[in-house]
Amino acid sequence: MRAGAVTVGAVHGSALVLTVAGFASTLWYGVDEPGHALAFGVLIALGELARWEAPPALGEPSGRETAPIATAGALAYALLGESAGRTTTHGVLQIIAVVVAGGLAGTVPHIARGKGPGLDHLARRILTVAFAALCFQPLYNSGELTQYLGQGPSYALYLLLLLVLTALCDAVLGALLLRARAFPRGAPRHTAGGTSGEVGGSTPLPYGPLLRDELRALVGIGSAVCATGTVMALGVAAAGLWALPVFCVPLLLTQVSFRRYAAVRTTNRQTIASLARATEIAGYTAPGHAHRVAALSAAVGRELGLSGAELTVLEYAALMHDIGQLSLVDPVPEGATALLPAEEQRRIALLGGAVVRQTGVPAAVAVVVERQADPYREQPLPARIVRTVNAYDELAGDSAGGALTALERLRLATARDHQPKVVESLARVLARGGVTPVPPG
């Protein structure tokens, strides 16, 4: 906890120092080119008004805060060297002041509705914009940048590469803050059946998988933000401030498309979650079992470095992994398929895969459901994860020793049923406190 608090305090403190310095310098020396400062400030405020929160991934407490127009506008102002052919004179500290002022103005309506952005979101914006401005403004104002690169394709490529580095800086900060926020608070808890028990010493979240998640998030709308920031800076340099609304339209349309995609994905997840509850309502499985397995499987999948698309397949398969039990005449006691003979587990898995293929989800989900009872050497990695996590949840709720006994039984079955790497990844996730399952939607 202390290490996590130090990290958060360092990031927030650095952002606060830059903010104070920016406002102090701007108030003392005045605003250079107030028209440009006002235009970019208004753009950032409007972009912050359009901010939205992407739906959280399964097992995560909240989604990502996204304000692509505000971010692109802030980065474009940081990389602005000319306007309509005339050299600009604003400096790094004024850029920070304008970005903070515009961001605060745009967050007022959100705060009034009780949905203001988190401090981490604001700190990351300030630090990344300061990084871009520090890398660009001194070089441009000294004349060295245009002397060596001119104003042609090399200059545009430099801006794009600088924005890519800025995005990487933001990803590093995001992973640091997420790791600090998720720093273990003490002994782990068991997520099934209310049983408590320690499964190992408390260890911090590994930084690598968190950074990979942040980098993968850049591939989507993050790349559009970088491209728009570059085009905005070049457009204003050539045509003046009229370029701002023109180049905002494509990014706005991209944001609308992403929001619709997120809404469709949320609807799909709700539909699959409803199907998963069918086994609970019919009395075939214990209440909450599917969501516990799905949340814990997602955490193990991240531990093993699965990508976003693979995590989605894993999540859906984990939610519907027991749906084949609906074909049974006599329910398995407490739905504990891990205690059944291998052939019976295989039959239930095949029946479940046949049902999943009728739901319209990707075929990869049905493959995971069908093969969850195979020997692990014949399974794809998502099927190995689902089988191991499902067995853990059932055994931990059934055994008197709780989590420790369940993990020991899984380790004893690593010759055929459970891959050792998956079992150890599960143990590490549990050592950090497991996850708190939240029903999708």
Tab-separated table of C-alpha atoms in Angstrom:
chain	number	residue	atom	x	y	z
A	1	MET	CA	0.000	0.000	0.000
A	2	ARG	CA	2.791	2.443	0.864
A	3	ALA	CA	4.534	1.890	-2.472
A	4	GLY	CA	1.263	2.422	-4.333
A	5	ALA	CA	0.529	5.634	-2.419
A	6	VAL	CA	4.012	6.958	-3.180
A	7	THR	CA	3.533	6.329	-6.909
A	8	VAL	CA	0.135	8.027	-7.013
A	9	GLY	CA	1.416	10.922	-4.906
A	10	ALA	CA	4.440	11.414	-7.171
A	11	VAL	CA	2.315	11.512	-10.337
A	12	HIS	CA	-0.325	13.821	-8.864
A	13	GLY	CA	2.313	16.014	-7.216
A	14	SER	CA	4.214	16.448	-10.491
A	15	ALA	CA	1.013	17.415	-12.290
A	16	LEU	CA	0.139	19.903	-9.526
A	17	VAL	CA	3.577	21.542	-9.646
A	18	LEU	CA	3.332	21.969	-13.427
A	19	THR	CA	-0.180	23.391	-13.108
A	20	VAL	CA	0.823	25.944	-10.485
A	21	ALA	CA	3.890	26.946	-12.496
A	22	GLY	CA	1.806	27.295	-15.654
A	23	PHE	CA	-0.819	29.531	-14.088
A	24	ALA	CA	1.752	31.582	-12.182
A	25	SER	CA	3.820	32.223	-15.317
A	26	THR	CA	0.755	33.073	-17.402
A	27	LEU	CA	-0.594	35.488	-14.795
A	28	TRP	CA	2.805	37.134	-14.356
A	29	TYR	CA	3.798	37.544	-18.009
A	30	GLY	CA	0.346	37.650	-19.563
A	31	VAL	CA	-1.148	35.519	-22.338
A	32	ASP	CA	0.727	35.368	-25.617
A	33	GLU	CA	-1.580	35.268	-28.650
A	34	PRO	CA	-4.835	35.266	-26.664
A	35	GLY	CA	-6.856	34.349	-29.749
A	36	HIS	CA	-5.027	31.077	-30.170
A	37	ALA	CA	-5.165	30.369	-26.441
A	38	LEU	CA	-8.926	30.990	-26.423
A	39	ALA	CA	-9.563	28.852	-29.522
A	40	PHE	CA	-7.632	25.860	-28.227
A	41	GLY	CA	-9.050	26.325	-24.706
A	42	VAL	CA	-12.605	26.244	-26.063
A	43	LEU	CA	-11.800	23.185	-28.190
A	44	ILE	CA	-10.402	21.360	-25.157
A	45	ALA	CA	-13.433	22.359	-23.062
A	46	LEU	CA	-15.869	21.105	-25.726
A	47	GLY	CA	-13.889	17.886	-26.050
A	48	GLU	CA	-14.037	17.392	-22.302
A	49	LEU	CA	-17.794	17.982	-22.398
A	50	ALA	CA	-18.034	15.108	-24.889
A	51	ARG	CA	-15.928	12.873	-22.642
A	52	TRP	CA	-17.303	9.400	-22.017
A	53	GLU	CA	-16.329	6.323	-20.056
A	54	ALA	CA	-15.834	3.127	-21.992
A	55	PRO	CA	-17.491	0.064	-20.425
A	56	PRO	CA	-15.113	-1.719	-18.032
A	57	ALA	CA	-13.642	-5.067	-18.903
A	58	LEU	CA	-14.868	-7.972	-16.804
A	59	GLY	CA	-13.254	-7.902	-13.378
A	60	GLU	CA	-12.179	-4.253	-13.658
A	61	PRO	CA	-13.753	-1.710	-11.265
A	62	SER	CA	-14.291	0.989	-13.891
A	63	GLY	CA	-13.828	1.724	-17.554
A	64	ARG	CA	-11.405	4.005	-19.332
A	65	GLU	CA	-12.153	7.727	-19.373
A	66	THR	CA	-11.951	8.899	-22.976
A	67	ALA	CA	-11.909	12.473	-24.287
A	68	PRO	CA	-10.299	12.128	-27.739
A	69	ILE	CA	-11.156	15.618	-29.038
A	70	ALA	CA	-9.808	17.308	-25.913
A	71	THR	CA	-6.654	15.189	-26.006
A	72	ALA	CA	-6.034	15.850	-29.694
A	73	GLY	CA	-6.606	19.595	-29.209
A	74	ALA	CA	-4.221	19.722	-26.259
A	75	LEU	CA	-1.517	17.846	-28.165
A	76	ALA	CA	-1.992	20.038	-31.251
A	77	TYR	CA	-1.529	23.186	-29.121
A	78	ALA	CA	1.618	21.683	-27.596
A	79	LEU	CA	3.024	21.055	-31.110
A	80	LEU	CA	1.930	24.357	-32.639
A	81	GLY	CA	4.886	26.297	-34.044
A	82	GLU	CA	3.179	28.446	-36.683
A	83	SER	CA	-0.297	29.780	-37.421
A	84	ALA	CA	-1.162	30.770	-41.000
A	85	GLY	CA	2.536	31.018	-41.772
A	86	ARG	CA	3.445	33.195	-38.773
A	87	THR	CA	5.581	31.883	-35.916
A	88	THR	CA	3.765	31.504	-32.610
A	89	THR	CA	5.216	32.769	-29.339
A	90	HIS	CA	3.404	30.798	-26.617
A	91	GLY	CA	5.620	28.715	-24.351
A	92	VAL	CA	5.451	25.451	-22.465
A	93	LEU	CA	3.994	26.912	-19.259
A	94	GLN	CA	1.218	28.750	-21.129
A	95	ILE	CA	0.344	25.511	-22.937
A	96	ILE	CA	-0.079	23.766	-19.586
A	97	ALA	CA	-2.214	26.630	-18.236
A	98	VAL	CA	-4.517	26.637	-21.288
A	99	VAL	CA	-4.889	22.842	-21.256
A	100	VAL	CA	-5.741	22.800	-17.542
A	101	ALA	CA	-8.144	25.763	-17.800
A	102	GLY	CA	-9.956	24.260	-20.785
A	103	GLY	CA	-10.138	20.859	-19.140
A	104	LEU	CA	-11.511	22.274	-15.900
A	105	ALA	CA	-14.111	24.335	-17.765
A	106	GLY	CA	-15.287	21.250	-19.642
A	107	THR	CA	-15.563	19.116	-16.517
A	108	VAL	CA	-17.908	21.474	-14.616
A	109	PRO	CA	-21.120	19.963	-16.100
A	110	HIS	CA	-19.819	16.448	-15.378
A	111	ILE	CA	-19.021	17.408	-11.786
A	112	ALA	CA	-22.505	18.917	-11.401
A	113	ARG	CA	-23.945	15.533	-12.368
A	114	GLY	CA	-21.591	13.732	-10.002
A	115	LYS	CA	-19.560	12.194	-12.825
A	116	GLY	CA	-16.403	14.254	-12.800
A	117	PRO	CA	-13.174	12.784	-14.186
A	118	GLY	CA	-10.774	11.103	-11.806
A	119	LEU	CA	-7.574	12.782	-10.690
A	120	ASP	CA	-5.552	10.150	-12.517
A	121	HIS	CA	-7.178	11.188	-15.798
A	122	LEU	CA	-6.308	14.866	-15.238
A	123	ALA	CA	-2.760	14.143	-14.066
A	124	ARG	CA	-2.029	11.985	-17.102
A	125	ARG	CA	-3.318	14.711	-19.447
A	126	ILE	CA	-1.124	17.374	-17.831
A	127	LEU	CA	2.037	15.269	-17.788
A	128	THR	CA	1.709	13.961	-21.333
A	129	VAL	CA	1.006	17.414	-22.776
A	130	ALA	CA	3.954	18.821	-20.821
A	131	PHE	CA	6.151	16.038	-22.251
A	132	ALA	CA	5.115	16.840	-25.832
A	133	ALA	CA	5.547	20.601	-25.337
A	134	LEU	CA	8.978	20.222	-23.742
A	135	CYS	CA	10.141	18.007	-26.614
A	136	PHE	CA	8.876	20.423	-29.285
A	137	GLN	CA	8.683	24.073	-28.229
A	138	PRO	CA	12.332	24.687	-27.181
A	139	LEU	CA	13.652	23.065	-30.377
A	140	TYR	CA	11.231	24.951	-32.602
A	141	ASN	CA	11.690	28.328	-30.935
A	142	SER	CA	15.477	28.015	-31.211
A	143	GLY	CA	15.143	27.438	-34.961
A	144	GLU	CA	17.050	24.159	-34.894
A	145	LEU	CA	14.014	22.055	-35.815
A	146	THR	CA	13.155	23.919	-39.018
A	147	GLN	CA	16.830	24.334	-39.879
A	148	TYR	CA	17.387	20.592	-40.066
A	149	LEU	CA	13.924	19.343	-41.086
A	150	GLY	CA	12.390	22.259	-42.932
A	151	GLN	CA	8.588	22.360	-43.295
A	152	GLY	CA	8.089	19.336	-45.529
A	153	PRO	CA	7.370	15.638	-44.980
A	154	SER	CA	10.283	15.265	-42.548
A	155	TYR	CA	8.732	17.871	-40.268
A	156	ALA	CA	5.320	16.131	-40.365
A	157	LEU	CA	6.982	12.783	-39.661
A	158	TYR	CA	8.778	14.305	-36.670
A	159	LEU	CA	5.470	15.550	-35.255
A	160	LEU	CA	3.887	12.129	-35.714
A	161	LEU	CA	6.814	10.335	-34.057
A	162	LEU	CA	6.710	12.794	-31.167
A	163	LEU	CA	3.017	12.114	-30.662
A	164	VAL	CA	3.699	8.372	-30.697
A	165	LEU	CA	6.311	8.864	-27.975
A	166	THR	CA	3.810	10.964	-26.044
A	167	ALA	CA	1.221	8.202	-26.321
A	168	LEU	CA	3.799	5.706	-25.035
A	169	CYS	CA	4.526	8.043	-22.127
A	170	ASP	CA	0.804	8.150	-21.338
A	171	ALA	CA	0.634	4.341	-21.467
A	172	VAL	CA	3.534	4.047	-19.031
A	173	LEU	CA	1.838	6.486	-16.644
A	174	GLY	CA	-1.492	4.664	-16.957
A	175	ALA	CA	0.065	1.295	-16.141
A	176	LEU	CA	1.943	2.784	-13.172
A	177	LEU	CA	-1.217	4.318	-11.741
A	178	LEU	CA	-3.278	1.177	-12.297
A	179	ARG	CA	-0.624	-0.930	-10.596
A	180	ALA	CA	-0.490	1.530	-7.704
A	181	ARG	CA	-4.285	1.574	-7.319
A	182	ALA	CA	-4.444	-2.233	-7.374
A	183	PHE	CA	-1.571	-2.735	-4.918
A	184	PRO	CA	-2.534	-5.579	-2.547
A	185	ARG	CA	-4.053	-4.557	0.743
A	186	GLY	CA	-3.422	-7.733	2.697
A	187	ALA	CA	-4.378	-11.375	2.813
A	188	PRO	CA	-6.265	-12.732	-0.175
A	189	ARG	CA	-9.878	-13.681	-0.103
A	190	HIS	CA	-11.640	-16.646	-1.602
A	191	THR	CA	-14.172	-15.728	-4.262
A	192	ALA	CA	-16.354	-18.824	-4.073
A	193	GLY	CA	-18.778	-19.863	-1.397
A	194	GLY	CA	-17.695	-17.216	1.069
A	195	THR	CA	-14.733	-19.280	2.303
A	196	SER	CA	-11.629	-17.330	3.360
A	197	GLY	CA	-8.086	-18.610	3.289
A	198	GLU	CA	-4.604	-17.476	2.386
A	199	VAL	CA	-3.040	-18.801	-0.794
A	200	GLY	CA	0.312	-17.074	-0.563
A	201	GLY	CA	2.000	-13.834	0.358
A	202	SER	CA	0.607	-10.570	-0.970
A	203	THR	CA	2.418	-9.582	-4.168
A	204	PRO	CA	1.945	-6.505	-6.358
A	205	LEU	CA	0.356	-6.712	-9.771
A	206	PRO	CA	2.945	-7.414	-12.480
A	207	TYR	CA	3.694	-4.274	-14.470
A	208	GLY	CA	4.172	-6.021	-17.818
A	209	PRO	CA	0.571	-7.183	-18.446
A	210	LEU	CA	-0.786	-3.805	-17.328
A	211	LEU	CA	1.499	-1.982	-19.754
A	212	ARG	CA	0.477	-4.347	-22.552
A	213	ASP	CA	-3.178	-3.544	-21.881
A	214	GLU	CA	-2.449	0.189	-22.064
A	215	LEU	CA	-0.505	-0.213	-25.296
A	216	ARG	CA	-3.299	-2.267	-26.856
A	217	ALA	CA	-5.733	0.512	-25.997
A	218	LEU	CA	-3.644	2.866	-28.173
A	219	VAL	CA	-4.314	0.808	-31.289
A	220	GLY	CA	-7.962	1.889	-31.454
A	221	ILE	CA	-9.016	5.478	-30.943
A	222	GLY	CA	-5.574	6.339	-29.569
A	223	SER	CA	-4.075	6.131	-33.058
A	224	ALA	CA	-6.836	8.410	-34.348
A	225	VAL	CA	-6.023	10.931	-31.607
A	226	CYS	CA	-2.320	10.950	-32.536
A	227	ALA	CA	-3.105	11.389	-36.228
A	228	THR	CA	-5.627	14.159	-35.571
A	229	GLY	CA	-3.238	16.010	-33.252
A	230	THR	CA	-0.580	15.982	-35.971
A	231	VAL	CA	-2.978	17.091	-38.710
A	232	MET	CA	-4.405	19.855	-36.502
A	233	ALA	CA	-0.964	21.302	-35.794
A	234	LEU	CA	-0.030	21.203	-39.492
A	235	GLY	CA	-3.414	22.522	-40.589
A	236	VAL	CA	-3.302	25.530	-38.252
A	237	ALA	CA	0.267	26.224	-39.364
A	238	ALA	CA	-0.902	26.442	-42.983
A	239	ALA	CA	-4.465	27.802	-42.772
A	240	GLY	CA	-4.853	29.292	-39.304
A	241	LEU	CA	-7.479	28.567	-36.678
A	242	TRP	CA	-10.107	27.709	-39.313
A	243	ALA	CA	-8.465	24.310	-39.530
A	244	LEU	CA	-9.532	23.352	-35.985
A	245	PRO	CA	-13.256	22.660	-36.577
A	246	VAL	CA	-12.523	21.052	-39.952
A	247	PHE	CA	-10.143	18.455	-38.563
A	248	CYS	CA	-12.274	17.802	-35.479
A	249	VAL	CA	-15.131	16.335	-37.523
A	250	PRO	CA	-13.418	13.010	-38.460
A	251	LEU	CA	-12.374	12.423	-34.857
A	252	LEU	CA	-15.879	13.237	-33.649
A	253	LEU	CA	-17.327	10.674	-36.068
A	254	THR	CA	-14.741	8.148	-34.884
A	255	GLN	CA	-15.754	8.768	-31.284
A	256	VAL	CA	-19.429	8.258	-32.130
A	257	SER	CA	-18.569	4.986	-33.877
A	258	PHE	CA	-16.600	3.766	-30.864
A	259	ARG	CA	-19.480	4.604	-28.541
A	260	ARG	CA	-21.900	2.646	-30.722
A	261	TYR	CA	-19.492	-0.292	-30.830
A	262	ALA	CA	-19.194	-0.172	-27.034
A	263	ALA	CA	-22.995	-0.110	-26.729
A	264	VAL	CA	-23.324	-3.164	-28.995
A	265	ARG	CA	-20.655	-5.004	-27.024
A	266	THR	CA	-22.419	-4.179	-23.760
A	267	THR	CA	-25.693	-5.521	-25.156
A	268	ASN	CA	-23.996	-8.735	-26.286
A	269	ARG	CA	-22.429	-9.182	-22.868
A	270	GLN	CA	-25.792	-8.676	-21.154
A	271	THR	CA	-27.385	-11.259	-23.448
A	272	ILE	CA	-24.658	-13.810	-22.749
A	273	ALA	CA	-24.862	-13.087	-19.022
A	274	SER	CA	-28.597	-13.789	-19.139
A	275	LEU	CA	-27.942	-17.115	-20.866
A	276	ALA	CA	-25.336	-17.927	-18.221
A	277	ARG	CA	-27.880	-17.346	-15.471
A	278	ALA	CA	-30.202	-19.939	-16.978
A	279	THR	CA	-28.260	-22.741	-15.288
A	280	GLU	CA	-28.487	-20.943	-11.942
A	281	ILE	CA	-32.218	-20.281	-12.240
A	282	ALA	CA	-32.821	-23.932	-13.184
A	283	GLY	CA	-30.845	-25.040	-10.135
A	284	TYR	CA	-28.027	-26.716	-12.052
A	285	THR	CA	-25.211	-24.498	-10.744
A	286	ALA	CA	-24.575	-22.452	-7.610
A	287	PRO	CA	-25.652	-18.775	-7.640
A	288	GLY	CA	-22.940	-16.494	-9.008
A	289	HIS	CA	-20.728	-19.362	-10.179
A	290	ALA	CA	-20.588	-18.292	-13.845
A	291	HIS	CA	-19.704	-14.684	-13.028
A	292	ARG	CA	-17.044	-15.736	-10.525
A	293	VAL	CA	-15.446	-18.055	-13.070
A	294	ALA	CA	-15.620	-15.380	-15.793
A	295	ALA	CA	-14.073	-12.636	-13.640
A	296	LEU	CA	-11.305	-14.871	-12.331
A	297	SER	CA	-10.632	-16.306	-15.799
A	298	ALA	CA	-10.239	-12.778	-17.192
A	299	ALA	CA	-7.729	-11.960	-14.454
A	300	VAL	CA	-5.746	-15.133	-15.173
A	301	GLY	CA	-5.904	-14.390	-18.908
A	302	ARG	CA	-4.406	-10.941	-18.335
A	303	GLU	CA	-1.735	-12.531	-16.162
A	304	LEU	CA	-0.844	-14.791	-19.094
A	305	GLY	CA	-0.786	-11.921	-21.580
A	306	LEU	CA	-3.932	-12.556	-23.646
A	307	SER	CA	-4.970	-9.815	-26.056
A	308	GLY	CA	-8.250	-7.891	-26.038
A	309	ALA	CA	-9.986	-10.157	-28.583
A	310	GLU	CA	-8.748	-13.277	-26.801
A	311	LEU	CA	-9.974	-11.919	-23.469
A	312	THR	CA	-13.423	-11.339	-24.974
A	313	VAL	CA	-13.576	-14.963	-26.192
A	314	LEU	CA	-12.372	-16.135	-22.780
A	315	GLU	CA	-14.974	-14.037	-20.967
A	316	TYR	CA	-17.895	-15.285	-23.079
A	317	ALA	CA	-16.765	-18.923	-22.852
A	318	ALA	CA	-16.341	-18.675	-19.076
A	319	LEU	CA	-19.841	-17.247	-18.691
A	320	MET	CA	-21.395	-20.073	-20.733
A	321	HIS	CA	-19.086	-22.939	-19.782
A	322	ASP	CA	-21.838	-24.779	-17.824
A	323	ILE	CA	-24.692	-24.259	-20.254
A	324	GLY	CA	-24.448	-27.909	-21.376
A	325	GLN	CA	-25.827	-28.973	-17.978
A	326	LEU	CA	-29.281	-27.829	-19.117
A	327	SER	CA	-29.470	-31.056	-21.152
A	328	LEU	CA	-29.069	-33.249	-18.057
A	329	VAL	CA	-32.099	-35.046	-16.652
A	330	ASP	CA	-30.643	-35.123	-13.148
A	331	PRO	CA	-28.612	-32.056	-12.108
A	332	VAL	CA	-25.069	-32.574	-10.893
A	333	PRO	CA	-24.947	-31.903	-7.130
A	334	GLU	CA	-24.157	-28.164	-6.760
A	335	GLY	CA	-23.151	-28.136	-10.447
A	336	ALA	CA	-19.674	-29.458	-9.600
A	337	THR	CA	-18.688	-30.974	-12.951
A	338	ALA	CA	-15.021	-31.088	-11.862
A	339	LEU	CA	-15.877	-34.090	-9.688
A	340	LEU	CA	-17.516	-36.069	-12.537
A	341	PRO	CA	-15.790	-38.785	-14.588
A	342	ALA	CA	-13.813	-37.490	-17.575
A	343	GLU	CA	-16.235	-38.938	-20.149
A	344	GLU	CA	-19.232	-37.276	-18.507
A	345	GLN	CA	-17.407	-33.949	-18.386
A	346	ARG	CA	-16.606	-34.341	-22.067
A	347	ARG	CA	-20.253	-35.100	-22.953
A	348	ILE	CA	-21.525	-32.045	-21.070
A	349	ALA	CA	-18.888	-29.857	-22.729
A	350	LEU	CA	-19.896	-31.016	-26.227
A	351	LEU	CA	-23.567	-30.391	-25.459
A	352	GLY	CA	-22.683	-26.920	-24.194
A	353	GLY	CA	-20.711	-26.160	-27.353
A	354	ALA	CA	-23.689	-27.180	-29.492
A	355	VAL	CA	-25.901	-24.741	-27.564
A	356	VAL	CA	-23.343	-21.920	-27.803
A	357	ARG	CA	-23.143	-22.324	-31.590
A	358	GLN	CA	-26.843	-21.437	-31.777
A	359	THR	CA	-26.444	-18.133	-29.893
A	360	GLY	CA	-24.599	-16.187	-32.603
A	361	VAL	CA	-21.399	-15.604	-30.631
A	362	PRO	CA	-18.025	-16.151	-32.366
A	363	ALA	CA	-17.257	-19.787	-33.174
A	364	ALA	CA	-14.091	-19.537	-31.059
A	365	VAL	CA	-16.287	-19.307	-27.955
A	366	ALA	CA	-18.007	-22.591	-28.804
A	367	VAL	CA	-14.618	-24.241	-29.374
A	368	VAL	CA	-13.476	-23.225	-25.883
A	369	VAL	CA	-16.692	-24.562	-24.321
A	370	GLU	CA	-16.452	-27.839	-26.245
A	371	ARG	CA	-12.825	-28.492	-25.378
A	372	GLN	CA	-12.808	-27.452	-21.737
A	373	ALA	CA	-12.884	-31.111	-20.627
A	374	ASP	CA	-10.037	-32.316	-22.883
A	375	PRO	CA	-6.526	-33.071	-21.578
A	376	TYR	CA	-4.828	-29.693	-21.309
A	377	ARG	CA	-2.163	-30.545	-23.897
A	378	GLU	CA	-4.933	-30.773	-26.514
A	379	GLN	CA	-6.675	-27.549	-25.485
A	380	PRO	CA	-6.263	-23.932	-26.594
A	381	LEU	CA	-5.113	-21.644	-23.791
A	382	PRO	CA	-8.587	-20.116	-23.081
A	383	ALA	CA	-10.029	-23.621	-22.565
A	384	ARG	CA	-7.207	-24.456	-20.139
A	385	ILE	CA	-7.967	-21.316	-18.157
A	386	VAL	CA	-11.719	-21.955	-18.010
A	387	ARG	CA	-11.242	-25.548	-16.911
A	388	THR	CA	-8.769	-24.689	-14.161
A	389	VAL	CA	-10.709	-21.708	-12.801
A	390	ASN	CA	-14.000	-23.624	-12.899
A	391	ALA	CA	-12.418	-26.509	-10.976
A	392	TYR	CA	-10.951	-24.093	-8.446
A	393	ASP	CA	-14.285	-22.395	-7.804
A	394	GLU	CA	-16.070	-25.724	-7.358
A	395	LEU	CA	-13.363	-27.337	-5.215
A	396	ALA	CA	-12.790	-24.307	-2.997
A	397	GLY	CA	-16.484	-24.092	-2.224
A	398	ASP	CA	-16.703	-27.834	-1.592
A	399	SER	CA	-13.568	-28.440	0.491
A	400	ALA	CA	-13.147	-27.717	4.162
A	401	GLY	CA	-9.690	-26.186	3.695
A	402	GLY	CA	-10.903	-23.607	1.179
A	403	ALA	CA	-8.553	-22.023	-1.317
A	404	LEU	CA	-5.337	-23.713	-0.210
A	405	THR	CA	-6.823	-27.202	-0.477
A	406	ALA	CA	-8.344	-26.425	-3.868
A	407	LEU	CA	-5.031	-25.183	-5.256
A	408	GLU	CA	-3.242	-28.231	-3.893
A	409	ARG	CA	-5.717	-30.527	-5.633
A	410	LEU	CA	-5.236	-28.618	-8.889
A	411	ARG	CA	-1.458	-28.968	-8.626
A	412	LEU	CA	-1.820	-32.713	-8.090
A	413	ALA	CA	-3.832	-32.929	-11.343
A	414	THR	CA	-1.278	-31.167	-13.550
A	415	ALA	CA	-0.254	-34.431	-15.229
A	416	ARG	CA	-3.398	-34.426	-17.417
A	417	ASP	CA	-6.140	-32.022	-16.442
A	418	HIS	CA	-4.529	-28.680	-15.610
A	419	GLN	CA	-1.551	-26.904	-17.130
A	420	PRO	CA	1.000	-26.010	-14.412
A	421	LYS	CA	1.487	-22.504	-15.854
A	422	VAL	CA	-2.232	-21.770	-15.607
A	423	VAL	CA	-2.452	-23.119	-12.052
A	424	GLU	CA	0.469	-20.949	-10.945
A	425	SER	CA	-1.008	-17.890	-12.658
A	426	LEU	CA	-4.259	-18.536	-10.817
A	427	ALA	CA	-2.307	-18.789	-7.557
A	428	ARG	CA	-0.652	-15.418	-8.222
A	429	VAL	CA	-3.994	-13.763	-8.960
A	430	LEU	CA	-5.437	-15.171	-5.742
A	431	ALA	CA	-2.341	-14.095	-3.807
A	432	ARG	CA	-3.117	-10.522	-4.818
A	433	GLY	CA	-6.637	-10.816	-3.438
A	434	GLY	CA	-8.468	-12.423	-6.341
A	435	VAL	CA	-11.144	-10.362	-8.069
A	436	THR	CA	-14.554	-9.019	-7.226
A	437	PRO	CA	-16.963	-10.330	-9.864
A	438	VAL	CA	-19.389	-7.786	-11.276
A	439	PRO	CA	-22.198	-9.005	-13.537
A	440	PRO	CA	-21.687	-7.692	-17.079
A	441	GLY	CA	-23.646	-4.623	-18.093
